[in-house]
Amino acid sequence: MEITRPTSLADALEARAADPGADLLAGGTDLMVEVNFGYARPEHVIALRRVDEITEVTDRRVGAGVTWARLEHSDHRALAQLARTVGSPQIRAAGTIGGNIGTASPAGDGLPWLAAIDAEIEVASKERGTRRLPWSDFFTGVKRNALAPDEVIVAAVLPENVPVNQEFAKIGQRSAMVISTVSACVVRDDDGAVRVALGSVAPTPVRARQAEALIAENPEPSEAALAEFARTVSAEVSPITDHRSTESYRRHAAGVLARRLLERCLAR
Ligand SMILES: Cc1cc2nc3c(=O)[nH]c(=O)nc-3n(C[C@H](O)[C@H](O)[C@H](O)COP(=O)(O)OP(=O)(O)OC[C@H]3O[C@@H](n4cnc5c(N)ncnc54)[C@H](O)[C@@H]3O)c2cc1C
């Protein structure tokens, strides 16, 4: 296996342009599992660990190369919450948000947060420079995204004024080291508007926009309105039955989880 170790983004883009068939490697916690199970046989790997430009965190950006271990200390409450749930300390020390975005698994725990805050994904290539895609255009299906073969994910770009009132939680088959059966992130603006994003209940992360609209009409919901909110979330998702759970459990859990997170946001 050939391994290229660029030390700048320009060199990484150069390597990617020269061999668009090469596999990008960040922490390797997804890619090496594929290799170990024999699902991937990379002939050429471009290792991104030495590319400093993608490890920066600012008010408006989270670099693709930032590890979950760093994000456990994020000022964004839900991002820190979700980072703490990813795998084990060893996985969080190596795994990155960019790898989560690159894998684009429906169960990727970073994705509901990106959807809830309306992040954009910044990608770059040697030939075409930088482009930014809304999260909803970037994630195109189960483990599919809009990244072109010569591109590298550079960062998640955050909107101005990300609400400080935000909550993430996930449900799995046990309480630690677990892939999400359902995950959810709720953010609440100062004006009371909420955004509700869910994971593991559709091919891509999804927003429950009808449930959001209910709260926009009724920012201080009664018990009955909260029950209607949960029912609406359950109706909006499109989960499947697989080895981790059933369609009906996921649908029910999505509503329960979103309501629980909304109530936490409302209590603040
Ligand atoms: C034991 C275990 C537990 C786990 N638990 C969780 C969990 O709880 N929640 C969760 O969400 N995930 C979990 N994962 C999956 C994995 O850890 C995460 O998805 C992680 O964020 C992947 O990041 P990485 O840097 O290791 O990615 P890598 O494995 O290096 O890369 C993953 C994919 O993204 C691509 N890629 C990486 N960086 C870039 C880039 N900058 N530009 C373009 N493409 C890129 C790679 O080519 C590859 O296709 C777990 C994995 C393991 C092995």
Tab-separated table of C-alpha atoms and ligand atoms in Angstrom:
chain	number	residue	atom	x	y	z
A	1	MET	CA	0.000	0.000	0.000
A	2	GLU	CA	1.323	3.425	-0.941
A	3	ILE	CA	0.919	6.098	1.755
A	4	THR	CA	1.216	9.812	1.054
A	5	ARG	CA	1.613	12.094	4.064
A	6	PRO	CA	0.956	15.710	3.001
A	7	THR	CA	1.820	18.417	5.539
A	8	SER	CA	-0.358	21.164	4.044
A	9	LEU	CA	-3.835	21.381	2.532
A	10	ALA	CA	-2.301	22.407	-0.802
A	11	ASP	CA	-0.189	19.243	-0.828
A	12	ALA	CA	-3.202	17.124	0.163
A	13	LEU	CA	-5.220	18.595	-2.722
A	14	GLU	CA	-2.282	18.026	-5.072
A	15	ALA	CA	-2.083	14.371	-4.015
A	16	ARG	CA	-5.857	13.973	-4.365
A	17	ALA	CA	-5.829	15.547	-7.850
A	18	ALA	CA	-2.976	13.271	-8.921
A	19	ASP	CA	-4.820	10.134	-7.757
A	20	PRO	CA	-8.584	10.635	-7.235
A	21	GLY	CA	-8.866	6.888	-6.576
A	22	ALA	CA	-6.758	7.164	-3.424
A	23	ASP	CA	-8.464	6.835	-0.030
A	24	LEU	CA	-8.265	9.712	2.423
A	25	LEU	CA	-7.395	8.679	5.956
A	26	ALA	CA	-7.992	10.844	9.033
A	27	GLY	CA	-8.274	8.918	12.330
A	28	GLY	CA	-8.886	5.632	10.521
A	29	THR	CA	-11.643	4.527	12.923
A	30	ASP	CA	-14.044	3.912	10.040
A	31	LEU	CA	-11.639	3.218	7.186
A	32	MET	CA	-9.463	0.716	9.048
A	33	VAL	CA	-12.545	-1.227	10.156
A	34	GLU	CA	-13.407	-1.576	6.456
A	35	VAL	CA	-9.856	-2.716	5.744
A	36	ASN	CA	-9.803	-5.168	8.667
A	37	PHE	CA	-13.060	-6.775	7.512
A	38	GLY	CA	-11.768	-6.976	3.951
A	39	TYR	CA	-14.408	-4.565	2.580
A	40	ALA	CA	-11.760	-2.055	1.443
A	41	ARG	CA	-8.364	-2.754	-0.089
A	42	PRO	CA	-6.808	0.687	-0.561
A	43	GLU	CA	-3.817	0.754	-2.881
A	44	HIS	CA	-3.029	4.358	-2.064
A	45	VAL	CA	-3.866	6.204	1.143
A	46	ILE	CA	-3.519	9.953	1.639
A	47	ALA	CA	-3.098	10.445	5.390
A	48	LEU	CA	-4.399	13.811	6.614
A	49	ARG	CA	-3.127	13.793	10.200
A	50	ARG	CA	-0.274	16.238	9.452
A	51	VAL	CA	-2.473	18.798	7.668
A	52	ASP	CA	-2.716	21.544	10.293
A	53	GLU	CA	-5.140	23.752	8.319
A	54	ILE	CA	-7.975	21.268	8.869
A	55	THR	CA	-7.485	21.028	12.632
A	56	GLU	CA	-8.541	24.604	13.429
A	57	VAL	CA	-11.622	25.510	15.472
A	58	THR	CA	-12.990	29.063	15.419
A	59	ASP	CA	-16.383	30.651	16.179
A	60	ARG	CA	-17.506	29.924	12.625
A	61	ARG	CA	-15.607	26.748	11.718
A	62	VAL	CA	-14.812	23.290	12.962
A	63	GLY	CA	-11.948	21.834	10.939
A	64	ALA	CA	-12.501	18.392	9.427
A	65	GLY	CA	-9.432	17.044	11.210
A	66	VAL	CA	-10.618	17.977	14.707
A	67	THR	CA	-10.910	14.910	16.919
A	68	TRP	CA	-13.860	14.024	19.127
A	69	ALA	CA	-11.499	14.251	22.112
A	70	ARG	CA	-11.121	17.980	21.391
A	71	LEU	CA	-14.807	18.445	20.659
A	72	GLU	CA	-15.725	17.008	24.063
A	73	HIS	CA	-14.661	20.462	25.316
A	74	SER	CA	-16.547	22.475	22.689
A	75	ASP	CA	-18.484	25.561	23.785
A	76	HIS	CA	-21.378	24.235	21.698
A	77	ARG	CA	-23.232	22.224	24.289
A	78	ALA	CA	-24.734	19.601	21.984
A	79	LEU	CA	-21.482	19.142	20.073
A	80	ALA	CA	-19.681	18.430	23.353
A	81	GLN	CA	-22.510	16.121	24.448
A	82	LEU	CA	-22.394	14.083	21.263
A	83	ALA	CA	-18.597	13.985	21.144
A	84	ARG	CA	-18.614	12.360	24.597
A	85	THR	CA	-20.842	9.557	23.270
A	86	VAL	CA	-18.607	8.577	20.335
A	87	GLY	CA	-17.021	5.167	20.919
A	88	SER	CA	-14.372	4.987	23.629
A	89	PRO	CA	-11.566	7.357	24.667
A	90	GLN	CA	-9.295	5.618	22.133
A	91	ILE	CA	-11.832	6.157	19.314
A	92	ARG	CA	-12.360	9.775	20.348
A	93	ALA	CA	-8.595	10.419	20.413
A	94	ALA	CA	-8.270	9.327	16.778
A	95	GLY	CA	-11.699	9.817	15.153
A	96	THR	CA	-12.553	13.156	13.592
A	97	ILE	CA	-15.676	15.080	12.684
A	98	GLY	CA	-14.446	15.121	9.067
A	99	GLY	CA	-14.290	11.323	9.060
A	100	ASN	CA	-17.835	11.199	10.424
A	101	ILE	CA	-18.948	13.536	7.622
A	102	GLY	CA	-16.926	11.569	5.047
A	103	THR	CA	-18.456	8.244	6.061
A	104	ALA	CA	-21.945	9.818	5.996
A	105	SER	CA	-23.445	6.941	7.963
A	106	PRO	CA	-27.085	7.497	8.993
A	107	ALA	CA	-25.810	6.688	12.510
A	108	GLY	CA	-22.989	9.260	12.449
A	109	ASP	CA	-23.472	11.114	15.705
A	110	GLY	CA	-22.069	14.405	14.437
A	111	LEU	CA	-24.609	14.726	11.661
A	112	PRO	CA	-27.780	15.665	13.596
A	113	TRP	CA	-25.922	18.577	15.185
A	114	LEU	CA	-24.748	19.834	11.778
A	115	ALA	CA	-28.331	19.548	10.508
A	116	ALA	CA	-29.857	21.242	13.550
A	117	ILE	CA	-27.594	24.294	13.340
A	118	ASP	CA	-27.791	24.432	9.525
A	119	ALA	CA	-24.065	24.009	8.980
A	120	GLU	CA	-22.403	24.023	5.594
A	121	ILE	CA	-19.698	21.585	4.581
A	122	GLU	CA	-16.643	23.245	3.039
A	123	VAL	CA	-14.772	21.135	0.527
A	124	ALA	CA	-11.798	21.967	-1.674
A	125	SER	CA	-10.012	20.659	-4.746
A	126	LYS	CA	-6.874	21.718	-6.573
A	127	GLU	CA	-8.702	22.481	-9.824
A	128	ARG	CA	-11.868	24.201	-8.593
A	129	GLY	CA	-10.845	25.711	-5.279
A	130	THR	CA	-13.295	25.875	-2.398
A	131	ARG	CA	-17.049	25.310	-2.394
A	132	ARG	CA	-19.574	25.169	0.434
A	133	LEU	CA	-22.612	22.930	0.434
A	134	PRO	CA	-25.582	23.132	2.800
A	135	TRP	CA	-25.595	19.935	4.915
A	136	SER	CA	-28.798	18.869	3.164
A	137	ASP	CA	-27.059	18.935	-0.233
A	138	PHE	CA	-23.909	17.264	1.060
A	139	PHE	CA	-25.484	14.120	2.542
A	140	THR	CA	-27.112	12.306	-0.360
A	141	GLY	CA	-27.857	8.790	0.933
A	142	VAL	CA	-26.693	5.938	3.141
A	143	LYS	CA	-22.906	6.398	3.297
A	144	ARG	CA	-23.120	8.688	0.277
A	145	ASN	CA	-22.187	12.303	-0.044
A	146	ALA	CA	-21.592	14.954	-2.667
A	147	LEU	CA	-17.794	14.961	-2.355
A	148	ALA	CA	-16.113	14.778	-5.782
A	149	PRO	CA	-13.246	12.296	-6.210
A	150	ASP	CA	-10.625	15.055	-6.215
A	151	GLU	CA	-12.008	16.918	-3.181
A	152	VAL	CA	-11.137	16.998	0.514
A	153	ILE	CA	-13.533	18.010	3.305
A	154	VAL	CA	-11.971	21.074	4.914
A	155	ALA	CA	-14.410	22.127	7.638
A	156	ALA	CA	-17.940	22.399	8.901
A	157	VAL	CA	-18.896	26.071	8.551
A	158	LEU	CA	-21.277	27.293	11.240
A	159	PRO	CA	-23.877	30.024	10.745
A	160	GLU	CA	-23.663	33.277	12.660
A	161	ASN	CA	-25.244	33.122	16.096
A	162	VAL	CA	-25.541	29.393	16.689
A	163	PRO	CA	-28.110	29.133	19.533
A	164	VAL	CA	-26.484	28.401	22.884
A	165	ASN	CA	-29.604	26.483	23.904
A	166	GLN	CA	-28.997	23.079	22.330
A	167	GLU	CA	-29.288	19.452	23.367
A	168	PHE	CA	-28.171	16.116	21.897
A	169	ALA	CA	-28.950	12.570	22.985
A	170	LYS	CA	-28.911	9.139	21.463
A	171	ILE	CA	-30.507	5.791	22.144
A	172	GLY	CA	-28.648	2.546	21.602
A	173	GLN	CA	-28.656	-1.048	22.682
A	174	ARG	CA	-26.534	-0.195	25.721
A	175	SER	CA	-25.457	3.023	27.372
A	176	ALA	CA	-21.826	3.276	26.169
A	177	MET	CA	-19.703	2.279	23.135
A	178	VAL	CA	-22.791	2.038	21.033
A	179	ILE	CA	-23.905	2.925	17.533
A	180	SER	CA	-27.076	5.022	17.640
A	181	THR	CA	-30.427	3.341	17.161
A	182	VAL	CA	-31.883	6.857	17.136
A	183	SER	CA	-30.134	10.173	17.762
A	184	ALA	CA	-31.546	13.674	18.023
A	185	CYS	CA	-30.434	17.259	18.387
A	186	VAL	CA	-32.730	20.167	19.272
A	187	VAL	CA	-31.622	23.806	19.212
A	188	ARG	CA	-33.754	26.723	20.415
A	189	ASP	CA	-33.234	30.348	19.348
A	190	ASP	CA	-33.690	33.265	21.742
A	191	ASP	CA	-36.983	34.031	19.960
A	192	GLY	CA	-38.280	30.546	20.801
A	193	ALA	CA	-37.952	28.974	17.336
A	194	VAL	CA	-36.628	25.417	17.442
A	195	ARG	CA	-34.836	23.202	14.976
A	196	VAL	CA	-35.102	19.449	15.361
A	197	ALA	CA	-32.690	17.036	13.647
A	198	LEU	CA	-32.610	13.271	13.844
A	199	GLY	CA	-30.152	10.511	12.979
A	200	SER	CA	-30.500	6.770	12.248
A	201	VAL	CA	-34.104	7.219	11.139
A	202	ALA	CA	-33.582	7.910	7.417
A	203	PRO	CA	-30.797	7.458	4.837
A	204	THR	CA	-29.399	10.876	5.790
A	205	PRO	CA	-29.799	13.144	8.814
A	206	VAL	CA	-33.257	14.741	8.666
A	207	ARG	CA	-35.059	17.744	10.085
A	208	ALA	CA	-38.566	17.389	11.519
A	209	ARG	CA	-39.837	20.572	9.902
A	210	GLN	CA	-43.540	20.084	10.628
A	211	ALA	CA	-42.740	19.570	14.302
A	212	GLU	CA	-40.561	22.703	14.191
A	213	ALA	CA	-43.523	24.617	12.704
A	214	LEU	CA	-45.775	23.482	15.568
A	215	ILE	CA	-43.418	25.084	18.079
A	216	ALA	CA	-43.040	28.219	15.940
A	217	GLU	CA	-46.827	28.666	16.269
A	218	ASN	CA	-46.781	27.768	19.949
A	219	PRO	CA	-43.394	28.530	21.558
A	220	GLU	CA	-44.613	27.660	25.072
A	221	PRO	CA	-46.304	24.348	24.395
A	222	SER	CA	-48.780	22.741	26.764
A	223	GLU	CA	-48.634	19.058	27.667
A	224	ALA	CA	-51.013	18.350	24.782
A	225	ALA	CA	-48.879	20.369	22.372
A	226	LEU	CA	-45.743	18.497	23.473
A	227	ALA	CA	-47.513	15.201	22.833
A	228	GLU	CA	-48.529	16.472	19.395
A	229	PHE	CA	-44.913	17.550	18.795
A	230	ALA	CA	-43.653	14.035	19.604
A	231	ARG	CA	-46.311	12.433	17.382
A	232	THR	CA	-45.377	14.761	14.534
A	233	VAL	CA	-41.665	13.942	14.830
A	234	SER	CA	-42.517	10.214	14.774
A	235	ALA	CA	-44.634	10.714	11.662
A	236	GLU	CA	-41.940	12.694	9.843
A	237	VAL	CA	-39.090	10.168	10.059
A	238	SER	CA	-38.657	7.188	7.751
A	239	PRO	CA	-36.699	4.521	9.642
A	240	ILE	CA	-36.041	0.930	8.630
A	241	THR	CA	-35.913	-2.357	10.493
A	242	ASP	CA	-32.394	-3.782	10.664
A	243	HIS	CA	-30.147	-5.759	13.036
A	244	ARG	CA	-30.120	-2.868	15.539
A	245	SER	CA	-33.826	-2.095	15.837
A	246	THR	CA	-37.231	-2.073	14.237
A	247	GLU	CA	-38.949	0.571	12.162
A	248	SER	CA	-41.712	0.994	14.752
A	249	TYR	CA	-39.359	1.300	17.738
A	250	ARG	CA	-37.203	3.851	15.945
A	251	ARG	CA	-40.250	5.876	14.916
A	252	HIS	CA	-41.586	5.902	18.481
A	253	ALA	CA	-38.160	6.619	20.025
A	254	ALA	CA	-37.554	9.545	17.648
A	255	GLY	CA	-40.635	11.316	18.996
A	256	VAL	CA	-39.864	10.531	22.631
A	257	LEU	CA	-36.241	11.639	22.312
A	258	ALA	CA	-37.031	14.867	20.451
A	259	ARG	CA	-39.705	15.778	22.996
A	260	ARG	CA	-37.314	15.095	25.889
A	261	LEU	CA	-34.660	17.361	24.339
A	262	LEU	CA	-37.224	20.072	23.583
A	263	GLU	CA	-38.367	20.019	27.208
A	264	ARG	CA	-34.755	20.425	28.347
A	265	CYS	CA	-34.362	23.427	26.028
A	266	LEU	CA	-37.654	24.920	27.262
A	267	ALA	CA	-36.596	24.533	30.903
A	268	ARG	CA	-33.527	26.712	30.409
B	1	LIG	C1	-15.322	0.925	18.167
B	1	LIG	C2	-15.912	2.042	17.373
B	1	LIG	C3	-16.903	2.819	17.942
B	1	LIG	C4	-17.482	3.869	17.227
B	1	LIG	N1	-18.454	4.611	17.824
B	1	LIG	C5	-19.040	5.621	17.124
B	1	LIG	C6	-20.067	6.383	17.727
B	1	LIG	O1	-20.454	6.189	18.887
B	1	LIG	N2	-20.623	7.371	16.978
B	1	LIG	C7	-20.223	7.644	15.698
B	1	LIG	O2	-20.751	8.555	15.074
B	1	LIG	N3	-19.240	6.933	15.119
B	1	LIG	C8	-18.646	5.932	15.804
B	1	LIG	N4	-17.657	5.183	15.205
B	1	LIG	C9	-17.269	5.480	13.826
B	1	LIG	C10	-16.068	6.455	13.696
B	1	LIG	O3	-15.285	6.470	14.873
B	1	LIG	C11	-16.537	7.889	13.415
B	1	LIG	O4	-17.352	7.931	12.255
B	1	LIG	C12	-15.350	8.839	13.225
B	1	LIG	O5	-15.809	10.175	13.295
B	1	LIG	C13	-14.594	8.617	11.926
B	1	LIG	O6	-13.528	9.556	11.880
B	1	LIG	P1	-12.076	9.133	11.384
B	1	LIG	O7	-11.247	10.363	11.430
B	1	LIG	O8	-11.562	7.969	12.143
B	1	LIG	O9	-12.406	8.701	9.885
B	1	LIG	P2	-11.573	7.777	8.878
B	1	LIG	O10	-11.812	6.355	9.206
B	1	LIG	O11	-10.168	8.229	8.765
B	1	LIG	O12	-12.332	8.154	7.530
B	1	LIG	C14	-13.696	7.838	7.370
B	1	LIG	C15	-14.125	8.175	5.932
B	1	LIG	O13	-14.108	9.581	5.759
B	1	LIG	C16	-13.169	9.929	4.727
B	1	LIG	N5	-12.487	11.132	5.182
B	1	LIG	C17	-11.855	11.321	6.364
B	1	LIG	N6	-11.408	12.606	6.452
B	1	LIG	C18	-11.774	13.213	5.288
B	1	LIG	C19	-11.608	14.526	4.754
B	1	LIG	N7	-11.002	15.522	5.449
B	1	LIG	N8	-12.095	14.790	3.516
B	1	LIG	C20	-12.754	13.830	2.817
B	1	LIG	N9	-12.949	12.571	3.259
B	1	LIG	C21	-12.462	12.264	4.479
B	1	LIG	C22	-12.249	8.719	4.567
B	1	LIG	O14	-11.722	8.625	3.269
B	1	LIG	C23	-13.200	7.588	4.877
B	1	LIG	O15	-13.984	7.284	3.743
B	1	LIG	C24	-17.045	4.137	15.897
B	1	LIG	C25	-16.019	3.369	15.332
B	1	LIG	C26	-15.466	2.341	16.044
B	1	LIG	C27	-14.365	1.518	15.422
